[in-house]
Amino acid sequence: MISALSNQWLQALQADGCRITRSRKVIVDLLLNSDRALGPIEIYDLARKEYPALGLVTVYRTLEKLEAMGLIQRVHLPDGCHRYLRSTQGHEHLLLCTQCGKVVTFSGDDFSKLSDRVSQNTGFLIQEHWLQLFGVCPDCRKHL
Ligand SMILES: [Zn+2]
Ligand SMILES: [Zn+2]
């Protein structure tokens, strides 16, 4: 299933004018297999274990393209850094570990009360929200 997705992503990149190279395949596979949000340098370091000739510029370009195509999303951390993650399907919220970058998605929130109150106070018609929580995952809590 991952390899089918990996091919889809590579085909999307190719349709967007990128050559399919070993470097791109390694980057795509890393992003697809990761349950953590990864920063560009992290991706670079991990991908070079698979393919030492990889260039950092390719990492940045590939991330840019994948983000523009909506296949990955950029998540922001409280320290101002950002990392990349496979895009979530439909309406989901993110819970992100500030220590290791592990990401869990959840849905089933009830924001209607808050949303109604904000709407009343501001006169806005609220159409959409985006929620990202930060915390420390169970594994990292053991080492705190
Ligand atoms: Zn963690
Ligand atoms: Zn929601």
mmCIF file of N, CA, C and O in Angstrom, residues 42-116:
data_model
loop_
_atom_site.group_PDB
_atom_site.id
_atom_site.type_symbol
_atom_site.label_atom_id
_atom_site.label_comp_id
_atom_site.label_asym_id
_atom_site.label_seq_id
_atom_site.Cartn_x
_atom_site.Cartn_y
_atom_site.Cartn_z
ATOM 1 N N GLU A 42 16.543 16.764 9.110
ATOM 2 C CA GLU A 42 16.322 15.387 9.554
ATOM 3 C C GLU A 42 16.093 14.467 8.363
ATOM 4 O O GLU A 42 16.614 13.360 8.294
ATOM 5 N N ILE A 43 15.278 14.935 7.428
ATOM 6 C CA ILE A 43 14.988 14.156 6.228
ATOM 7 C C ILE A 43 16.287 13.928 5.449
ATOM 8 O O ILE A 43 16.575 12.820 4.999
ATOM 9 N N TYR A 44 17.059 14.986 5.363
ATOM 10 C CA TYR A 44 18.342 14.914 4.661
ATOM 11 C C TYR A 44 19.248 13.853 5.299
ATOM 12 O O TYR A 44 19.790 12.982 4.612
ATOM 13 N N ASP A 45 19.369 13.910 6.629
ATOM 14 C CA ASP A 45 20.229 12.952 7.328
ATOM 15 C C ASP A 45 19.733 11.511 7.185
ATOM 16 O O ASP A 45 20.506 10.594 6.926
ATOM 17 N N LEU A 46 18.428 11.322 7.349
ATOM 18 C CA LEU A 46 17.862 9.977 7.252
ATOM 19 C C LEU A 46 17.979 9.440 5.830
ATOM 20 O O LEU A 46 18.324 8.282 5.602
ATOM 21 N N ALA A 47 17.683 10.293 4.858
ATOM 22 C CA ALA A 47 17.673 9.856 3.468
ATOM 23 C C ALA A 47 19.088 9.522 2.977
ATOM 24 O O ALA A 47 19.264 8.644 2.132
ATOM 25 N N ARG A 48 20.067 10.201 3.523
ATOM 26 C CA ARG A 48 21.435 9.920 3.093
ATOM 27 C C ARG A 48 21.929 8.554 3.534
ATOM 28 O O ARG A 48 22.873 8.016 2.968
ATOM 29 N N LYS A 49 21.271 7.996 4.570
ATOM 30 C CA LYS A 49 21.621 6.623 4.961
ATOM 31 C C LYS A 49 21.244 5.649 3.845
ATOM 32 O O LYS A 49 21.875 4.628 3.656
ATOM 33 N N GLU A 50 20.164 5.985 3.134
ATOM 34 C CA GLU A 50 19.708 5.151 2.026
ATOM 35 C C GLU A 50 20.447 5.499 0.739
ATOM 36 O O GLU A 50 20.659 4.663 -0.124
ATOM 37 N N TYR A 51 20.737 6.765 0.612
ATOM 38 C CA TYR A 51 21.280 7.251 -0.649
ATOM 39 C C TYR A 51 22.250 8.395 -0.371
ATOM 40 O O TYR A 51 21.870 9.571 -0.353
ATOM 41 N N PRO A 52 23.508 8.053 -0.119
ATOM 42 C CA PRO A 52 24.506 9.032 0.332
ATOM 43 C C PRO A 52 24.727 10.204 -0.625
ATOM 44 O O PRO A 52 25.148 11.275 -0.188
ATOM 45 N N ALA A 53 24.420 10.040 -1.911
ATOM 46 C CA ALA A 53 24.687 11.117 -2.873
ATOM 47 C C ALA A 53 23.622 12.218 -2.859
ATOM 48 O O ALA A 53 23.716 13.201 -3.586
ATOM 49 N N LEU A 54 22.618 12.038 -2.032
ATOM 50 C CA LEU A 54 21.512 12.998 -1.978
ATOM 51 C C LEU A 54 21.985 14.421 -1.644
ATOM 52 O O LEU A 54 22.845 14.603 -0.785
ATOM 53 N N GLY A 55 21.396 15.408 -2.305
ATOM 54 C CA GLY A 55 21.733 16.803 -2.014
ATOM 55 C C GLY A 55 20.639 17.483 -1.206
ATOM 56 O O GLY A 55 19.461 17.181 -1.358
ATOM 57 N N LEU A 56 21.053 18.426 -0.355
ATOM 58 C CA LEU A 56 20.090 19.133 0.493
ATOM 59 C C LEU A 56 19.102 19.959 -0.343
ATOM 60 O O LEU A 56 17.928 20.079 -0.007
ATOM 61 N N VAL A 57 19.584 20.503 -1.455
ATOM 62 C CA VAL A 57 18.711 21.301 -2.319
ATOM 63 C C VAL A 57 17.545 20.450 -2.848
ATOM 64 O O VAL A 57 16.405 20.908 -2.917
ATOM 65 N N THR A 58 17.842 19.210 -3.190
ATOM 66 C CA THR A 58 16.790 18.298 -3.662
ATOM 67 C C THR A 58 15.744 18.078 -2.574
ATOM 68 O O THR A 58 14.543 18.013 -2.855
ATOM 69 N N VAL A 59 16.208 17.975 -1.324
ATOM 70 C CA VAL A 59 15.274 17.791 -0.213
ATOM 71 C C VAL A 59 14.326 18.991 -0.141
ATOM 72 O O VAL A 59 13.102 18.834 -0.132
ATOM 73 N N TYR A 60 14.888 20.199 -0.143
ATOM 74 C CA TYR A 60 14.055 21.399 -0.060
ATOM 75 C C TYR A 60 13.091 21.517 -1.235
ATOM 76 O O TYR A 60 11.918 21.825 -1.072
ATOM 77 N N ARG A 61 13.603 21.261 -2.448
ATOM 78 C CA ARG A 61 12.749 21.381 -3.638
ATOM 79 C C ARG A 61 11.612 20.373 -3.627
ATOM 80 O O ARG A 61 10.486 20.698 -3.960
ATOM 81 N N THR A 62 11.953 19.149 -3.234
ATOM 82 C CA THR A 62 10.941 18.093 -3.225
ATOM 83 C C THR A 62 9.869 18.400 -2.174
ATOM 84 O O THR A 62 8.670 18.248 -2.427
ATOM 85 N N LEU A 63 10.296 18.876 -1.007
ATOM 86 C CA LEU A 63 9.338 19.235 0.045
ATOM 87 C C LEU A 63 8.418 20.361 -0.422
ATOM 88 O O LEU A 63 7.211 20.334 -0.203
ATOM 89 N N GLU A 64 9.011 21.348 -1.075
ATOM 90 C CA GLU A 64 8.240 22.473 -1.599
ATOM 91 C C GLU A 64 7.157 22.009 -2.573
ATOM 92 O O GLU A 64 6.006 22.410 -2.493
ATOM 93 N N LYS A 65 7.553 21.140 -3.500
ATOM 94 C CA LYS A 65 6.612 20.617 -4.501
ATOM 95 C C LYS A 65 5.506 19.809 -3.837
ATOM 96 O O LYS A 65 4.327 19.979 -4.149
ATOM 97 N N LEU A 66 5.902 18.907 -2.940
ATOM 98 C CA LEU A 66 4.912 18.044 -2.295
ATOM 99 C C LEU A 66 3.932 18.873 -1.474
ATOM 100 O O LEU A 66 2.742 18.576 -1.419
ATOM 101 N N GLU A 67 4.438 19.941 -0.850
ATOM 102 C CA GLU A 67 3.558 20.806 -0.067
ATOM 103 C C GLU A 67 2.607 21.569 -0.988
ATOM 104 O O GLU A 67 1.414 21.660 -0.730
ATOM 105 N N ALA A 68 3.144 22.073 -2.103
ATOM 106 C CA ALA A 68 2.304 22.812 -3.052
ATOM 107 C C ALA A 68 1.207 21.917 -3.627
ATOM 108 O O ALA A 68 0.110 22.377 -3.931
ATOM 109 N N MET A 69 1.494 20.627 -3.759
ATOM 110 C CA MET A 69 0.489 19.703 -4.294
ATOM 111 C C MET A 69 -0.461 19.191 -3.205
ATOM 112 O O MET A 69 -1.361 18.409 -3.484
ATOM 113 N N GLY A 70 -0.232 19.607 -1.970
ATOM 114 C CA GLY A 70 -1.126 19.226 -0.876
ATOM 115 C C GLY A 70 -0.890 17.819 -0.340
ATOM 116 O O GLY A 70 -1.698 17.295 0.419
ATOM 117 N N LEU A 71 0.209 17.186 -0.740
ATOM 118 C CA LEU A 71 0.469 15.821 -0.290
ATOM 119 C C LEU A 71 1.093 15.805 1.114
ATOM 120 O O LEU A 71 0.891 14.866 1.879
ATOM 121 N N ILE A 72 1.848 16.843 1.416
ATOM 122 C CA ILE A 72 2.364 16.974 2.777
ATOM 123 C C ILE A 72 1.949 18.328 3.330
ATOM 124 O O ILE A 72 1.617 19.232 2.568
ATOM 125 N N GLN A 73 1.946 18.431 4.635
ATOM 126 C CA GLN A 73 1.633 19.717 5.252
ATOM 127 C C GLN A 73 2.761 20.111 6.178
ATOM 128 O O GLN A 73 3.484 19.280 6.693
ATOM 129 N N ARG A 74 2.883 21.402 6.338
ATOM 130 C CA ARG A 74 3.900 21.962 7.188
ATOM 131 C C ARG A 74 3.295 22.144 8.573
ATOM 132 O O ARG A 74 2.219 22.706 8.697
ATOM 133 N N VAL A 75 3.953 21.646 9.591
ATOM 134 C CA VAL A 75 3.455 21.893 10.942
ATOM 135 C C VAL A 75 4.454 22.787 11.667
ATOM 136 O O VAL A 75 5.662 22.638 11.504
ATOM 137 N N HIS A 76 3.928 23.698 12.442
ATOM 138 C CA HIS A 76 4.784 24.650 13.134
ATOM 139 C C HIS A 76 4.962 24.238 14.576
ATOM 140 O O HIS A 76 4.030 23.751 15.202
ATOM 141 N N LEU A 77 6.141 24.427 15.070
ATOM 142 C CA LEU A 77 6.434 24.093 16.455
ATOM 143 C C LEU A 77 6.541 25.370 17.267
ATOM 144 O O LEU A 77 6.811 26.436 16.720
ATOM 145 N N PRO A 78 6.313 25.249 18.602
ATOM 146 C CA PRO A 78 6.366 26.456 19.443
ATOM 147 C C PRO A 78 7.702 27.191 19.343
ATOM 148 O O PRO A 78 7.767 28.397 19.518
ATOM 149 N N ASP A 79 8.794 26.484 19.029
ATOM 150 C CA ASP A 79 10.093 27.154 18.950
ATOM 151 C C ASP A 79 10.309 27.859 17.611
ATOM 152 O O ASP A 79 11.390 28.388 17.344
ATOM 153 N N GLY A 80 9.275 27.844 16.744
ATOM 154 C CA GLY A 80 9.364 28.566 15.488
ATOM 155 C C GLY A 80 9.879 27.723 14.333
ATOM 156 O O GLY A 80 9.874 28.153 13.189
ATOM 157 N N CYS A 81 10.351 26.512 14.631
ATOM 158 C CA CYS A 81 10.792 25.615 13.559
ATOM 159 C C CYS A 81 9.570 25.013 12.878
ATOM 160 O O CYS A 81 8.465 25.085 13.388
ATOM 161 N N HIS A 82 9.780 24.437 11.729
ATOM 162 C CA HIS A 82 8.679 23.700 11.146
ATOM 163 C C HIS A 82 9.143 22.347 10.650
ATOM 164 O O HIS A 82 10.317 22.134 10.383
ATOM 165 N N ARG A 83 8.188 21.456 10.562
ATOM 166 C CA ARG A 83 8.461 20.105 10.082
ATOM 167 C C ARG A 83 7.370 19.728 9.097
ATOM 168 O O ARG A 83 6.349 20.407 9.009
ATOM 169 N N TYR A 84 7.609 18.652 8.411
ATOM 170 C CA TYR A 84 6.640 18.219 7.403
ATOM 171 C C TYR A 84 6.032 16.878 7.761
ATOM 172 O O TYR A 84 6.670 16.026 8.368
ATOM 173 N N LEU A 85 4.812 16.725 7.316
ATOM 174 C CA LEU A 85 4.016 15.562 7.666
ATOM 175 C C LEU A 85 3.075 15.244 6.502
ATOM 176 O O LEU A 85 2.629 16.159 5.814
ATOM 177 N N ARG A 86 2.791 13.952 6.310
ATOM 178 C CA ARG A 86 1.764 13.580 5.318
ATOM 179 C C ARG A 86 0.492 14.337 5.617
ATOM 180 O O ARG A 86 0.090 14.435 6.778
ATOM 181 N N SER A 87 -0.192 14.817 4.621
ATOM 182 C CA SER A 87 -1.437 15.538 4.863
ATOM 183 C C SER A 87 -2.473 14.607 5.480
ATOM 184 O O SER A 87 -2.537 13.429 5.134
ATOM 185 N N THR A 88 -3.260 15.149 6.374
ATOM 186 C CA THR A 88 -4.311 14.339 6.983
ATOM 187 C C THR A 88 -5.484 14.224 6.015
ATOM 188 O O THR A 88 -5.674 15.071 5.144
ATOM 189 N N GLN A 89 -6.262 13.191 6.194
ATOM 190 C CA GLN A 89 -7.420 12.958 5.337
ATOM 191 C C GLN A 89 -8.638 13.606 5.977
ATOM 192 O O GLN A 89 -8.960 13.296 7.104
ATOM 193 N N GLY A 90 -9.293 14.473 5.252
ATOM 194 C CA GLY A 90 -10.507 15.084 5.772
ATOM 195 C C GLY A 90 -10.222 15.969 6.976
ATOM 196 O O GLY A 90 -9.112 16.456 7.144
ATOM 197 N N HIS A 91 -11.219 16.128 7.829
ATOM 198 C CA HIS A 91 -11.070 17.030 8.967
ATOM 199 C C HIS A 91 -10.493 16.294 10.172
ATOM 200 O O HIS A 91 -11.166 15.526 10.825
ATOM 201 N N GLU A 92 -9.250 16.526 10.433
ATOM 202 C CA GLU A 92 -8.605 15.914 11.586
ATOM 203 C C GLU A 92 -7.751 16.961 12.285
ATOM 204 O O GLU A 92 -7.292 17.903 11.673
ATOM 205 N N HIS A 93 -7.536 16.750 13.563
ATOM 206 C CA HIS A 93 -6.670 17.654 14.323
ATOM 207 C C HIS A 93 -5.377 16.947 14.639
ATOM 208 O O HIS A 93 -5.327 15.733 14.732
ATOM 209 N N LEU A 94 -4.359 17.736 14.858
ATOM 210 C CA LEU A 94 -3.040 17.169 15.105
ATOM 211 C C LEU A 94 -2.627 17.328 16.556
ATOM 212 O O LEU A 94 -2.840 18.360 17.167
ATOM 213 N N LEU A 95 -2.010 16.288 17.054
ATOM 214 C CA LEU A 95 -1.362 16.332 18.355
ATOM 215 C C LEU A 95 0.093 15.986 18.097
ATOM 216 O O LEU A 95 0.388 14.931 17.522
ATOM 217 N N LEU A 96 0.976 16.890 18.455
ATOM 218 C CA LEU A 96 2.361 16.742 18.060
ATOM 219 C C LEU A 96 3.279 16.723 19.282
ATOM 220 O O LEU A 96 3.161 17.566 20.157
ATOM 221 N N CYS A 97 4.179 15.739 19.331
ATOM 222 C CA CYS A 97 5.131 15.642 20.448
ATOM 223 C C CYS A 97 6.266 16.648 20.225
ATOM 224 O O CYS A 97 6.923 16.635 19.188
ATOM 225 N N THR A 98 6.463 17.509 21.222
ATOM 226 C CA THR A 98 7.489 18.548 21.082
ATOM 227 C C THR A 98 8.895 17.970 21.232
ATOM 228 O O THR A 98 9.873 18.619 20.899
ATOM 229 N N GLN A 99 8.989 16.736 21.761
ATOM 230 C CA GLN A 99 10.306 16.135 21.975
ATOM 231 C C GLN A 99 10.791 15.377 20.733
ATOM 232 O O GLN A 99 11.905 15.549 20.296
ATOM 233 N N CYS A 100 9.926 14.504 20.193
ATOM 234 C CA CYS A 100 10.390 13.640 19.105
ATOM 235 C C CYS A 100 9.650 13.883 17.793
ATOM 236 O O CYS A 100 9.984 13.290 16.777
ATOM 237 N N GLY A 101 8.629 14.711 17.815
ATOM 238 C CA GLY A 101 7.921 15.014 16.579
ATOM 239 C C GLY A 101 6.828 14.019 16.212
ATOM 240 O O GLY A 101 6.186 14.138 15.178
ATOM 241 N N LYS A 102 6.604 13.015 17.075
ATOM 242 C CA LYS A 102 5.551 12.044 16.784
ATOM 243 C C LYS A 102 4.204 12.754 16.650
ATOM 244 O O LYS A 102 3.915 13.691 17.376
ATOM 245 N N VAL A 103 3.418 12.296 15.689
ATOM 246 C CA VAL A 103 2.141 12.944 15.427
ATOM 247 C C VAL A 103 0.993 11.967 15.575
ATOM 248 O O VAL A 103 1.055 10.854 15.083
ATOM 249 N N VAL A 104 -0.032 12.375 16.279
ATOM 250 C CA VAL A 104 -1.251 11.596 16.376
ATOM 251 C C VAL A 104 -2.370 12.495 15.883
ATOM 252 O O VAL A 104 -2.357 13.696 16.155
ATOM 253 N N THR A 105 -3.297 11.937 15.119
ATOM 254 C CA THR A 105 -4.426 12.766 14.700
ATOM 255 C C THR A 105 -5.650 12.356 15.486
ATOM 256 O O THR A 105 -5.762 11.220 15.930
ATOM 257 N N PHE A 106 -6.528 13.274 15.692
ATOM 258 C CA PHE A 106 -7.779 12.955 16.362
ATOM 259 C C PHE A 106 -8.892 13.781 15.756
ATOM 260 O O PHE A 106 -8.654 14.829 15.159
ATOM 261 N N SER A 107 -10.093 13.285 15.893
ATOM 262 C CA SER A 107 -11.241 14.063 15.423
ATOM 263 C C SER A 107 -12.316 13.954 16.491
ATOM 264 O O SER A 107 -12.097 13.362 17.536
ATOM 265 N N GLY A 108 -13.488 14.479 16.250
ATOM 266 C CA GLY A 108 -14.564 14.347 17.208
ATOM 267 C C GLY A 108 -14.541 15.438 18.260
ATOM 268 O O GLY A 108 -14.941 15.218 19.389
ATOM 269 N N ASP A 109 -14.018 16.583 17.898
ATOM 270 C CA ASP A 109 -14.043 17.703 18.822
ATOM 271 C C ASP A 109 -15.446 18.287 18.888
ATOM 272 O O ASP A 109 -16.279 18.041 18.044
ATOM 273 N N ASP A 110 -15.695 19.066 19.892
ATOM 274 C CA ASP A 110 -16.922 19.837 19.890
ATOM 275 C C ASP A 110 -16.584 21.289 20.168
ATOM 276 O O ASP A 110 -16.428 21.699 21.310
ATOM 277 N N PHE A 111 -16.454 22.044 19.105
ATOM 278 C CA PHE A 111 -16.095 23.440 19.240
ATOM 279 C C PHE A 111 -17.300 24.343 19.101
ATOM 280 O O PHE A 111 -17.166 25.558 19.053
ATOM 281 N N SER A 112 -18.491 23.739 18.998
ATOM 282 C CA SER A 112 -19.642 24.574 18.664
ATOM 283 C C SER A 112 -19.876 25.684 19.704
ATOM 284 O O SER A 112 -20.172 26.811 19.344
ATOM 285 N N LYS A 113 -19.686 25.347 20.995
ATOM 286 C CA LYS A 113 -19.925 26.363 22.035
ATOM 287 C C LYS A 113 -18.941 27.520 21.925
ATOM 288 O O LYS A 113 -19.327 28.681 21.939
ATOM 289 N N LEU A 114 -17.669 27.162 21.831
ATOM 290 C CA LEU A 114 -16.622 28.179 21.720
ATOM 291 C C LEU A 114 -16.842 29.012 20.466
ATOM 292 O O LEU A 114 -16.797 30.246 20.480
ATOM 293 N N SER A 115 -17.084 28.296 19.391
ATOM 294 C CA SER A 115 -17.292 28.915 18.097
ATOM 295 C C SER A 115 -18.482 29.887 18.124
ATOM 296 O O SER A 115 -18.402 31.013 17.623
ATOM 297 N N ASP A 116 -19.574 29.470 18.750
ATOM 298 C CA ASP A 116 -20.759 30.333 18.868
ATOM 299 C C ASP A 116 -20.442 31.592 19.666
ATOM 300 O O ASP A 116 -20.847 32.699 19.306
#
